[in-house]
Coordinates of C-alpha atoms in Angstrom, one line a residue:
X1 CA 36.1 14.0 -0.3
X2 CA 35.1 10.6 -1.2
X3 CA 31.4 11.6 -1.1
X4 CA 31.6 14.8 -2.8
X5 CA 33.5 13.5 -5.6
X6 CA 31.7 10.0 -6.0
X7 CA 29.3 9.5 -8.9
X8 CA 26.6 6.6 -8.6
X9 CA 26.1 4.2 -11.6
X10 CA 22.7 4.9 -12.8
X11 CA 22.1 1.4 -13.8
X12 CA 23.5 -2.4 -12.3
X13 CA 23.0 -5.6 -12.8
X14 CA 21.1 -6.2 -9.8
X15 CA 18.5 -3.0 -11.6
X16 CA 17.5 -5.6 -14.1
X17 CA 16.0 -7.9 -11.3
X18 CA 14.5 -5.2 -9.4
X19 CA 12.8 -3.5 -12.5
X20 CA 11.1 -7.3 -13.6
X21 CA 10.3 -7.8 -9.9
X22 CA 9.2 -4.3 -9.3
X23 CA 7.3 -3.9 -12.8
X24 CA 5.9 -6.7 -12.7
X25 CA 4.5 -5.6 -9.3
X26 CA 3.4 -2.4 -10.9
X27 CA 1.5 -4.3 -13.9
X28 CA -0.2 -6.4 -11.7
X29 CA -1.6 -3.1 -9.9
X30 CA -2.6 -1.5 -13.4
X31 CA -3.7 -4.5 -14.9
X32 CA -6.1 -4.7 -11.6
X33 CA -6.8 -1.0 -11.8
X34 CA -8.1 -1.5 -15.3
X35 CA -10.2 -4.1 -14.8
X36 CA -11.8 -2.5 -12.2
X37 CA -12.3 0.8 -14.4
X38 CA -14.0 -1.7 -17.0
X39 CA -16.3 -4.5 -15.6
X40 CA -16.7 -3.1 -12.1
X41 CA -17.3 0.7 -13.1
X42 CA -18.5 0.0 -17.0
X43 CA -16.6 2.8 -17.6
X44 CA -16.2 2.9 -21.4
X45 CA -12.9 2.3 -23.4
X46 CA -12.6 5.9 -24.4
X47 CA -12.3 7.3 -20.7
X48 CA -10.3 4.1 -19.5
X49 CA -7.8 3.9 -22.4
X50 CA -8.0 7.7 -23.3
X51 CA -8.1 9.8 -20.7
X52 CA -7.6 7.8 -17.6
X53 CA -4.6 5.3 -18.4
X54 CA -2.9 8.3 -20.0
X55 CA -2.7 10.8 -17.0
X56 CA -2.0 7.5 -14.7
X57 CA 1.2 7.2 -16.4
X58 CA 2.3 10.6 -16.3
X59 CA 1.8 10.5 -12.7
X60 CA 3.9 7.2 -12.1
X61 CA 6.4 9.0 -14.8
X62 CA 6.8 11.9 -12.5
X63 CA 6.8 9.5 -9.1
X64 CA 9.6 7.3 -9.8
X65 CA 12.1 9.9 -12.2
X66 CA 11.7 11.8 -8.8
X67 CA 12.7 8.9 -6.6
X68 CA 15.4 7.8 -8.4
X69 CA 16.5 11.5 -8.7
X70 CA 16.3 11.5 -4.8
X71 CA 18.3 8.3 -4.9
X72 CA 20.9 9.7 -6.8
X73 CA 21.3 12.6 -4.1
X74 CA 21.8 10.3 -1.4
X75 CA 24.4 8.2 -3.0
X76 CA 26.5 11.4 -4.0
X77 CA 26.1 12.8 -0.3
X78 CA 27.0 9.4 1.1
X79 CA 29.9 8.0 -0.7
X80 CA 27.9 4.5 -1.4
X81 CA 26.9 1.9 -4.2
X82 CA 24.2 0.8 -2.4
X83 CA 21.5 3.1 -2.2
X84 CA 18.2 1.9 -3.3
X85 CA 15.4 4.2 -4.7
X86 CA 12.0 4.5 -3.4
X87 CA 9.3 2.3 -4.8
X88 CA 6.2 4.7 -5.7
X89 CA 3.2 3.8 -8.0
X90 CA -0.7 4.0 -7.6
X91 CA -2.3 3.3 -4.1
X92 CA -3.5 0.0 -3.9
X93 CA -5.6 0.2 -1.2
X94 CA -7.3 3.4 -2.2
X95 CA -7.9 1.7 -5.7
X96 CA -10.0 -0.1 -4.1
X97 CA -11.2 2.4 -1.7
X98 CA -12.2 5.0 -4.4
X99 CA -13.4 2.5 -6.9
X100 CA -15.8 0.8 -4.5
X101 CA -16.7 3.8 -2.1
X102 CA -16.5 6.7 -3.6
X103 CA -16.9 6.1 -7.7
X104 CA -19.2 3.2 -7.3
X105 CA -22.4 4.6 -5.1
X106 CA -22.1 7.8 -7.6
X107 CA -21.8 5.6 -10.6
X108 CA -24.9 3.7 -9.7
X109 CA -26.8 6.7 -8.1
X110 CA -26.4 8.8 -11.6
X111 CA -26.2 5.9 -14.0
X112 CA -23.4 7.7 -15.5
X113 CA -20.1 6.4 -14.9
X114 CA -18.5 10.2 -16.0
X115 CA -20.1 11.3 -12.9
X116 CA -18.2 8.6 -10.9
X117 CA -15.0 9.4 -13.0
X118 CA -15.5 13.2 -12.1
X119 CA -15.9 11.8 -8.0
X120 CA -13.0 10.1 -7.9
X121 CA -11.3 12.6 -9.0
X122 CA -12.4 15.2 -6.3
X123 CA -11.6 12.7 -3.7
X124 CA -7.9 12.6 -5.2
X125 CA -7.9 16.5 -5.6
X126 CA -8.2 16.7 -1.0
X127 CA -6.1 13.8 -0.8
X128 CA -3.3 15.6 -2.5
X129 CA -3.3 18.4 -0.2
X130 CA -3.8 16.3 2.8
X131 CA -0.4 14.9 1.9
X132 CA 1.4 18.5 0.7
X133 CA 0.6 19.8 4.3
X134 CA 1.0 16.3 6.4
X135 CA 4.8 16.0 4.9
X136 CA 5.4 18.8 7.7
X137 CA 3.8 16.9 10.5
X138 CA 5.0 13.5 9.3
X139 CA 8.8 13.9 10.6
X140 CA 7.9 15.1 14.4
X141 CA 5.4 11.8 14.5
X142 CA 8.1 9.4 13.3
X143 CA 10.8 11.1 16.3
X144 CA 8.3 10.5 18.9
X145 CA 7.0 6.3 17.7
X146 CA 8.9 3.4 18.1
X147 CA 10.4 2.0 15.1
X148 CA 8.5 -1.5 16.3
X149 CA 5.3 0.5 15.7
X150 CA 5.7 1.8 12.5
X151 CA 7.1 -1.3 11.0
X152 CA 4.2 -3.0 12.7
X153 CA 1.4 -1.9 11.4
X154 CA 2.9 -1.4 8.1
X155 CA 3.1 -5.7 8.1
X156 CA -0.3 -6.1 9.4
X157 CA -1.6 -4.4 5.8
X158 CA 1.6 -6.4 4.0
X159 CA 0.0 -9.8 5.6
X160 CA -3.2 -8.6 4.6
X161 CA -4.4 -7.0 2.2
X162 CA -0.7 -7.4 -0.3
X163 CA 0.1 -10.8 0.6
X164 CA -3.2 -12.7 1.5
X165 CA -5.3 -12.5 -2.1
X166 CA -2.6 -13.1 -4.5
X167 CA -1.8 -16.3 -1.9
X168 CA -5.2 -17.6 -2.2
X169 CA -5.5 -16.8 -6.1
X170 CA -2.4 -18.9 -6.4
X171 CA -4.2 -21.9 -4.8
X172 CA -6.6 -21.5 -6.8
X173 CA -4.3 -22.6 -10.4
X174 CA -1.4 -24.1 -8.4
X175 CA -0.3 -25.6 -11.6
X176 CA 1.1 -22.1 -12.3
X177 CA 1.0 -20.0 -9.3
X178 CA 2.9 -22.3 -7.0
X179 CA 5.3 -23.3 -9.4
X180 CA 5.5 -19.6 -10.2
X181 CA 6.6 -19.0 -6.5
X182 CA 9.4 -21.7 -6.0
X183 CA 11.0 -20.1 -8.9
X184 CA 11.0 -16.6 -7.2
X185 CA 11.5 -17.9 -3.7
X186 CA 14.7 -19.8 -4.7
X187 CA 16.3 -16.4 -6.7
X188 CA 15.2 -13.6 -4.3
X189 CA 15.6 -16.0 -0.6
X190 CA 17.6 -18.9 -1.8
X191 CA 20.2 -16.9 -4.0
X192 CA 19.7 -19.5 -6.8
X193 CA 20.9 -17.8 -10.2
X194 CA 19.4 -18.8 -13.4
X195 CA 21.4 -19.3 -16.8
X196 CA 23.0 -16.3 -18.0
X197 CA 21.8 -13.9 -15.1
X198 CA 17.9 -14.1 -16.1
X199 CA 15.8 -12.5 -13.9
X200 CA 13.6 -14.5 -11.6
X201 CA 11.1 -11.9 -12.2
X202 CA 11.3 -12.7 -16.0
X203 CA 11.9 -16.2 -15.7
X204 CA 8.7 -16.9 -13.2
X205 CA 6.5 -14.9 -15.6
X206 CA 7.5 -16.8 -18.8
X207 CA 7.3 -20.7 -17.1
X208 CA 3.8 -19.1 -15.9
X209 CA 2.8 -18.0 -19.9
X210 CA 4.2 -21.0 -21.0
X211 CA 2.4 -23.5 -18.4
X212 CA -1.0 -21.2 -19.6
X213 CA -0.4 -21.2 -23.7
X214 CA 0.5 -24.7 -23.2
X215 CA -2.6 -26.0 -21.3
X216 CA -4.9 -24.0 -23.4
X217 CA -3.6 -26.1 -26.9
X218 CA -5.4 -29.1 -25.1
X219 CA -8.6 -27.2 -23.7
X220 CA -7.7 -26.9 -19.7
X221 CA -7.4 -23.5 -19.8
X222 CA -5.2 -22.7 -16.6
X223 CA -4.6 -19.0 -16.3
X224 CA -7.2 -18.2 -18.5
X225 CA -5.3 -17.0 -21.7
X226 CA -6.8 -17.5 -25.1
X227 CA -6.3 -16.5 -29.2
X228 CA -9.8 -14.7 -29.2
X229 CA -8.5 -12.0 -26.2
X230 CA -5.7 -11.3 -27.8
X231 CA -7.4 -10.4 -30.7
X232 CA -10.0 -8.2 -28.7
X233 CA -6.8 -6.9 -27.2
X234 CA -5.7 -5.2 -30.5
X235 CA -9.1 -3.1 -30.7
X236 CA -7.2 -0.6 -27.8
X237 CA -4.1 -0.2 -29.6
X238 CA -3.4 3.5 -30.1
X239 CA -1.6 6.6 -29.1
X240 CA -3.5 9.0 -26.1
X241 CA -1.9 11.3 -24.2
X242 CA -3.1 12.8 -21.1
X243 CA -5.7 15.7 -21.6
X244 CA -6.5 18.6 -18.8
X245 CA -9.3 17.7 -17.1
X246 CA -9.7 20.4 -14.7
X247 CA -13.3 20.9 -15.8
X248 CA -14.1 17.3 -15.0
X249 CA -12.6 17.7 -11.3
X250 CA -14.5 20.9 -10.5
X251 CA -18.1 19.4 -12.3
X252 CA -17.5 16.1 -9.0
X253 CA -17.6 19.2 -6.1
X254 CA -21.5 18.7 -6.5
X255 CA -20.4 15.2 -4.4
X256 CA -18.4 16.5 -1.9
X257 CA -20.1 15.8 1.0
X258 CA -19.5 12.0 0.2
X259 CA -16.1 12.4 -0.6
X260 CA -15.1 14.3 3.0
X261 CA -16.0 11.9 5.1
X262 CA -13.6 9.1 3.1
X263 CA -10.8 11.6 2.1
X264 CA -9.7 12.9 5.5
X265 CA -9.4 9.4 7.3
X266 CA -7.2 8.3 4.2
X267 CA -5.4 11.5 3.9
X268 CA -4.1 10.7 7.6
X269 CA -3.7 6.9 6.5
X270 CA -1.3 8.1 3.6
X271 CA 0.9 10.2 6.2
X272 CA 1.1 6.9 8.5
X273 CA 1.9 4.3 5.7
X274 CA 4.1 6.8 3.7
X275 CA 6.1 7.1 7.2
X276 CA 6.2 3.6 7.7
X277 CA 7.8 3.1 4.6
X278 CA 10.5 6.1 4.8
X279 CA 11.1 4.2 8.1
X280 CA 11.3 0.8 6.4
X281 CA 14.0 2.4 3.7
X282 CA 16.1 3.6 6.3
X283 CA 15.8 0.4 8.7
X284 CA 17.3 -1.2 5.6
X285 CA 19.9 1.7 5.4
X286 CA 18.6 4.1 3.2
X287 CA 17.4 7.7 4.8
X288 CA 14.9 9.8 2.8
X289 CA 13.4 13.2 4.4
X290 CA 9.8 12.4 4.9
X291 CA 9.1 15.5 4.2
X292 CA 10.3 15.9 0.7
X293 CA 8.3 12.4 -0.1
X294 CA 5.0 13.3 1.4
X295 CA 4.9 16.8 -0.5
X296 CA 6.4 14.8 -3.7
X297 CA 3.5 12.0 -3.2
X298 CA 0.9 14.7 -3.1
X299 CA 2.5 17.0 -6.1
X300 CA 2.0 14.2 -8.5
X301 CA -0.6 13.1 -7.0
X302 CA -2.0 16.5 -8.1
X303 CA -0.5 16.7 -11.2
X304 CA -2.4 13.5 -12.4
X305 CA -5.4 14.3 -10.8
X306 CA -5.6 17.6 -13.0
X307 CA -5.1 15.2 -16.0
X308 CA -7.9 12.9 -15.3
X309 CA -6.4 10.2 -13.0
X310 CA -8.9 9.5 -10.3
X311 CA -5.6 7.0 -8.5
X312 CA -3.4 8.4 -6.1
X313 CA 0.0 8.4 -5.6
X314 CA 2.2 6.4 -3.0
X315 CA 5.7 5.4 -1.8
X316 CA 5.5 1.6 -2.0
X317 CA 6.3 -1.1 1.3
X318 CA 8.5 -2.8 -0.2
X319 CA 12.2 -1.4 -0.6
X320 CA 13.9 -3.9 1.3
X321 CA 13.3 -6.3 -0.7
X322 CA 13.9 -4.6 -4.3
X323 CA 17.2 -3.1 -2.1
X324 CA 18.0 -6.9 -0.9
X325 CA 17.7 -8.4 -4.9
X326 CA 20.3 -5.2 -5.8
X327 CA 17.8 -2.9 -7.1
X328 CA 19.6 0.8 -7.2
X329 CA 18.9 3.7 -9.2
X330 CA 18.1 2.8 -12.1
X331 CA 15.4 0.1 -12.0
X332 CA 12.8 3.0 -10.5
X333 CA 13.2 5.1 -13.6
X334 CA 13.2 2.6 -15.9
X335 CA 9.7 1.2 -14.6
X336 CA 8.4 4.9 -15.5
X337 CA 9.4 4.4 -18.5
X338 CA 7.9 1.2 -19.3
X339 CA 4.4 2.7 -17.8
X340 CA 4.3 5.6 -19.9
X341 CA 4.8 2.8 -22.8
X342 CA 2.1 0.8 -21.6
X343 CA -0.4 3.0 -20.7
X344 CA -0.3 5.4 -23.6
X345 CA 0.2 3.0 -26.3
X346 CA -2.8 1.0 -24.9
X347 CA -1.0 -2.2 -24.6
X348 CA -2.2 -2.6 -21.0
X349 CA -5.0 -4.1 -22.7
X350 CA -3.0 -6.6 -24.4
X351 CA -0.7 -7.9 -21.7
X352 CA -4.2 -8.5 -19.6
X353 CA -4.4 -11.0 -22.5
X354 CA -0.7 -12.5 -22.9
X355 CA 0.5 -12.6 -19.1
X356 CA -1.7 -15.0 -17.1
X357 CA -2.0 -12.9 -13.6
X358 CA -1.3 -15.9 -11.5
X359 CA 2.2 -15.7 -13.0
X360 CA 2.4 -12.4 -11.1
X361 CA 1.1 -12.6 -8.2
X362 CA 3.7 -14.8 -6.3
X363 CA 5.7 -11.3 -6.8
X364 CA 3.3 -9.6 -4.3
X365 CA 3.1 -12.7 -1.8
X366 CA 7.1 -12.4 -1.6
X367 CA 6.9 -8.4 -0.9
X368 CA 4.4 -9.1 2.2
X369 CA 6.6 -12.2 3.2
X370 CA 9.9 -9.5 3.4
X371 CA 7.8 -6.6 5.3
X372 CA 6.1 -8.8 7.6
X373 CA 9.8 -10.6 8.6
X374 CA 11.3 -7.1 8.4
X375 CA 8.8 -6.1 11.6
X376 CA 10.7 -8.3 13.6
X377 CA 13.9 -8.5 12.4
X378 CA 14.8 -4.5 12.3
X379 CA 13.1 -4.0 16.4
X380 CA 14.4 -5.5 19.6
X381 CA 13.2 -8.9 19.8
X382 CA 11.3 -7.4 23.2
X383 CA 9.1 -5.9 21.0
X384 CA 7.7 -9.1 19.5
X385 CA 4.4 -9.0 21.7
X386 CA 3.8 -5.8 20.2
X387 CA 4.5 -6.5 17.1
X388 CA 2.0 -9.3 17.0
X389 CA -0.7 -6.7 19.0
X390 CA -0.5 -4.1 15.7
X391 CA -1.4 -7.2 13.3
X392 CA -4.8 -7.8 15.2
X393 CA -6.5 -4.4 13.6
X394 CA -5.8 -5.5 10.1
X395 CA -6.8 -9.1 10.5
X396 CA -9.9 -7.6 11.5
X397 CA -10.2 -5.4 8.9
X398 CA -9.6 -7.9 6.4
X399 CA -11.9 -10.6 7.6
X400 CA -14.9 -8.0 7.8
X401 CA -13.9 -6.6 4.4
X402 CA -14.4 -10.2 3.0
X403 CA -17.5 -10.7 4.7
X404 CA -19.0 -7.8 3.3
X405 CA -18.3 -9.0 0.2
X406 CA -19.3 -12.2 0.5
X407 CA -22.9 -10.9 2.2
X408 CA -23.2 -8.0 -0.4
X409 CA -22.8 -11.1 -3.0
X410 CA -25.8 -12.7 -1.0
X411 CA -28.0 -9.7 -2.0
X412 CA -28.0 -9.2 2.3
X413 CA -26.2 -7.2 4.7
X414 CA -24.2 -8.1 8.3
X415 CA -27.1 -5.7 9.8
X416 CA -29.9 -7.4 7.7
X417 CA -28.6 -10.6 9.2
X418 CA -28.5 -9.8 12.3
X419 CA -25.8 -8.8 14.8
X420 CA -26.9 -11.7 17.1
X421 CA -27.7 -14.8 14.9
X422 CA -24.2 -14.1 13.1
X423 CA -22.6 -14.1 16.8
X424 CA -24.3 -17.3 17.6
X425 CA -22.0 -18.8 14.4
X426 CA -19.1 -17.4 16.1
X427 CA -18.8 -14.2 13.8
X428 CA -18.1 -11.5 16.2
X429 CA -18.9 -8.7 13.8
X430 CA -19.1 -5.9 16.0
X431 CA -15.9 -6.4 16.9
X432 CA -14.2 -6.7 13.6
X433 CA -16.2 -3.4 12.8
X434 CA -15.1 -1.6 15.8
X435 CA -11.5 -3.0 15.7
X436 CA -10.9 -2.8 12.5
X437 CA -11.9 0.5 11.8
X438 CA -8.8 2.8 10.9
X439 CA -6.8 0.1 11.5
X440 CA -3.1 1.4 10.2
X441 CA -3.8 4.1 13.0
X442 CA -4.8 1.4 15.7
X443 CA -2.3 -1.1 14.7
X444 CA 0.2 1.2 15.3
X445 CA -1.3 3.2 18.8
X446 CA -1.4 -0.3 20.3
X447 CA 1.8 -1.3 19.7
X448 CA 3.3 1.6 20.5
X449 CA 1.5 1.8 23.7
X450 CA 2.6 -1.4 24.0
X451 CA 6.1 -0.8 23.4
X452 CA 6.5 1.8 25.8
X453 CA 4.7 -0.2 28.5
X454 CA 7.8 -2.9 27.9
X455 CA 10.0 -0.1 27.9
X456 CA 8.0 0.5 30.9
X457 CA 8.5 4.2 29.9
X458 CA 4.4 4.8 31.1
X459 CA 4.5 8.1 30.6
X460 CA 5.6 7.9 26.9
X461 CA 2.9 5.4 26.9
X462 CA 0.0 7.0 28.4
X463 CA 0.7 9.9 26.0
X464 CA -0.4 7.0 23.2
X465 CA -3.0 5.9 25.1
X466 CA -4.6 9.7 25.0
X467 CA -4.0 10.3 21.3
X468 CA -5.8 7.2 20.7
X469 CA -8.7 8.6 23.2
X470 CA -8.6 11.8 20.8
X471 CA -8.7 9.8 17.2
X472 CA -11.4 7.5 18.3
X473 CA -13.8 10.0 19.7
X474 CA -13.4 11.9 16.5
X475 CA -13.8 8.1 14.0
X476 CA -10.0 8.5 12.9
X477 CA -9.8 5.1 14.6
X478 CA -12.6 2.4 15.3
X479 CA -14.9 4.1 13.2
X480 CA -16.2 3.8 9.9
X481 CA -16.1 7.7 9.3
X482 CA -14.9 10.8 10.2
X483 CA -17.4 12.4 13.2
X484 CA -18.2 13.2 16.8
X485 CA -18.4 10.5 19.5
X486 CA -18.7 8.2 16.4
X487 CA -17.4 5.4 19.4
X488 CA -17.5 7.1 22.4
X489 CA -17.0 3.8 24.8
X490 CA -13.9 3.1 23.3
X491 CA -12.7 6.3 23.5
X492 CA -13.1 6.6 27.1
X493 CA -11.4 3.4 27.5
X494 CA -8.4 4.7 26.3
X495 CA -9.0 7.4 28.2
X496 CA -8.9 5.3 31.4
X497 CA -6.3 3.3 30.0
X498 CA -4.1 7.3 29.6
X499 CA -4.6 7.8 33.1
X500 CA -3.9 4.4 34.9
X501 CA -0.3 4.2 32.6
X502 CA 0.1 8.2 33.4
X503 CA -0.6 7.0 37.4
X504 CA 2.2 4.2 37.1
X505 CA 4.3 6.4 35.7
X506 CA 3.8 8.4 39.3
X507 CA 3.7 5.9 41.3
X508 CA 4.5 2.2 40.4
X509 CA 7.8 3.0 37.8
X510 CA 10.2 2.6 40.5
X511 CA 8.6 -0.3 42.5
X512 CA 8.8 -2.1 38.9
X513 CA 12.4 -1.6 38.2
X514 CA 13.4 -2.8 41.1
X515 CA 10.6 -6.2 41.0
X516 CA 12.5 -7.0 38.0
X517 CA 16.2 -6.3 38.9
X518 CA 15.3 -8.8 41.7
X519 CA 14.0 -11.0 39.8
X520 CA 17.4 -11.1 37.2
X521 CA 14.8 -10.9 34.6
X522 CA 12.2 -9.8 32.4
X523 CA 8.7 -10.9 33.1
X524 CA 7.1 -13.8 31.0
X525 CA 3.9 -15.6 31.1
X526 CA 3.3 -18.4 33.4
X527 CA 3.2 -21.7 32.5

């Protein structure tokens, strides 16, 4: 009776943190988008702050009113105060992924960054679909994997690729970025509250403005604010709203043989993180049907694609932590709000000239500090060595991801280099390659293998140990792209490693169980 009569608050006081900790996470991520759009892609101001920003919005608009909607659901069927809504906003991996793999080579190849627009937005047009029809699949593969699994993986890309770059950007203007962090590390860990129940969010990101204004009065220039960008700001102010651009998405089919071979392994990397994060939500006590936020994450996804955004959609890691600062309803629609503000009023532009991003960034280093902790903290602490095993794909990933970088910089290549001299510096790049390829999906068949080896359930495990057989051989995992025998050695090796598991599970289960109930306990490394 309790449930059926109760009616949520659609705002708190702990929504107020949560919105500044979670807008602020979703500025950072347009603010980045943008400038990628503009001095990576040269796409031109009229497409960026026109068509693109515009339909970007709508999208987010759609994403979060849903997810608090969904939020509001739960709470009336549960009775409770405390239900947290999903965070959702644009991808930030695939920003990257589509800006650099897909929009890039076309831009460059055509000399017409329209043509790279128009890519993109193919590539966004399979993804969505990919996700519509995974969001039935998605709840049968989250019954069958450990929780250790899921969670695992999902901190390997928290440690990496969220937490690592706004750590080292920090380092690089301390004078703001590490003061910036002790002021959010003693709200949101230490429970410090600041006069008359400011935000830390709010308060981090004005000492950071303020620090940044300050120095630039006597020529240091920390965060790299000035008068003159501010005034260039203004040039973007306006009122766009998004457009159809249906004709745009059909007119990038002529590069869709490009665009497969990217948009299936990150459709199936979308279905794994988006579980991961349902399964986050309801480690911290908040259920959500996959289903229902898969096929949401693909509608909108959709729905912005049509109008022009070439971003996709994504349930955020990261709702323990806006759940733990007393984020609720309320703060998720409320930061659609403020993104339909920002991008069709154009004022994106001008807060990439007010807010110093350095000020933001501790935001994104506290997010990966929650996620990674949360790996260990919501499995059995048997599972540790497991844990540990589904960081090693990212860390790969990562470190060859920054050496491409740095050797594309060079004007050279790993391959140009040589495989051999860079192995003779101690750069195993063959391994990162082969390790790190399709690493959510490795990160979490190792440690679910290895999971069910501690459980010493080998059958269960074996069964992992073939479906990572199956997604190598075809270059879902350990592969750069989607093929046929695109690693064929490492695929049989996890074929052999299916059928020696499958053969303890026969044979050696029993003699095991009772080596260890001898022994009184569990086996450990020797010393």
């Amino acid at each position: 009776m309790a449930a059926a009569t109760h009616r949520p608050a659609l705002w708190t006081p702990g929504d107020w943190n949560a919105f500044f900790g979670f807008g602020t996470n979703i500025l950072v991520n347009m603010l980045t988008l943008t400038a990628l759009l503009r001095f990576v892609l040269k796409m031109p101001d009229a497409i960026v702050f026109g068509r693109i920003l515009p339909a970007l919005g709508l999208m987010m608009f759609l994403s979060t009113l849903y997810y608090a909607w969904l939020a509001w659901r739960l709470a009336v069927a549960t009775g409770r105060s405390d239900v947290c809504a999903l965070p959702s906003g644009v991808s930030v991996p695939h920003m990257f992924i589509v800006t650099f793999v897909i929009m890039l080579p076309v831009t460059l190849k055509t000399n017409d960054p329209v043509k790279g627009w128009e890519a993109g937005l193919v590539w966004v047009f399979f993804q969505s679909f990919i996700l519509m029809i995974g969001g039935f699949i998605a709840p049968f593969i989250r019954r069958i994997t450990p929780r250790g699994a899921l969670l695992g993986t999902l901190a390997g890309v928290s440690i990496t690729f969220i937490s690592m770059r706004p750590a080292l950007e920090m380092y690089m203007t301390p004078q703001i970025g590490l003061v910036c962090f002790a002021i959010i590390l003693a709200s949101w860990f230490g429970g410090v509250r600041y006069p008359k129940g400011i935000p830390a969010g709010l308060v981090a990101i004005a000492v950071g403005m303020v620090i940044a204004w300050g120095s630039s009065l006597f020529g240091l220039g920390l965060g790299g604010v000035s008068v003159q960008k501010v005034g260039e700001a203004f040039a973007n102010f306006g009122f766009s709203v998004p457009l159809p651009a249906v004709g745009h998405v059909f007119s990038g089919f002529e590069f869709l043989g490009v665009i497969l071979v990217t948009a299936i392994p990150f459709g199936i990397y979308d279905l794994v993180e988006a579980m991961d994060n349902v399964e986050s939500a309801e480690a911290a006590g908040d259920r959500y049907p996959t289903t229902r936020v898969l096929t949401a994450d693909g509608i909108v996804s959709l729905i912005g694609c049509l109008m022009g955004n070439p971003f996709i959609n994504a349930v955020y890691i990261g709702h323990p932590g806006w759940k733990q600062m007393g984020g609720r309803i309320g703060y998720s629609a409320a930061t659609g709000i403020m993104v339909i503000v920002l991008s069709w009023f154009g004022i994106v532009s001008l807060m990439l000239a007010l807010v110093p991003l350095v000020a933001i960034l501790p935001i994104l280093l506290y997010i990966g500090m929650l996620i990674g902790a949360q790996a260990f903290q919501a499995s059995p602490p048997r599972h540790a060595p497991a844990i540990v095993l589904a960081l090693t794909p990212h860390l790969a990933a990562w470190c060859k991801t920054l050496m491409d970088g740095a050797l594309a910089a060079a004007g050279t290549s790993a391959a140009a280099v040589g495989f051999d001299k860079l192995g003779m510096s101690g750069v195993v790049y063959r391994g990162l390659e082969v390790l790190g390829g399709g690493a959510i999906l490795t990160g979490l068949v190792l440690a679910a293998t290895a999971i069910f080896v501690i459980e010493r359930r080998f059958a269960h495990a074996a069964a992992f140990a073939l479906a990572g057989a199956v997604l190598t051989f075809f270059g879902f995992m350990h592969g750069e792209s989607v093929g046929f025998a695109v690693t064929p050695s490492v695929a049989l090796a996890y074929a052999i490693v299916a059928a020696f598991l499958l053969g303890l599970s026969r044979y050696a289960e029993a003699a095991t169980r009772s080596d260890v109930a001898e022994a009184g306990e569990a086996a450990v490394p020797a010393e």
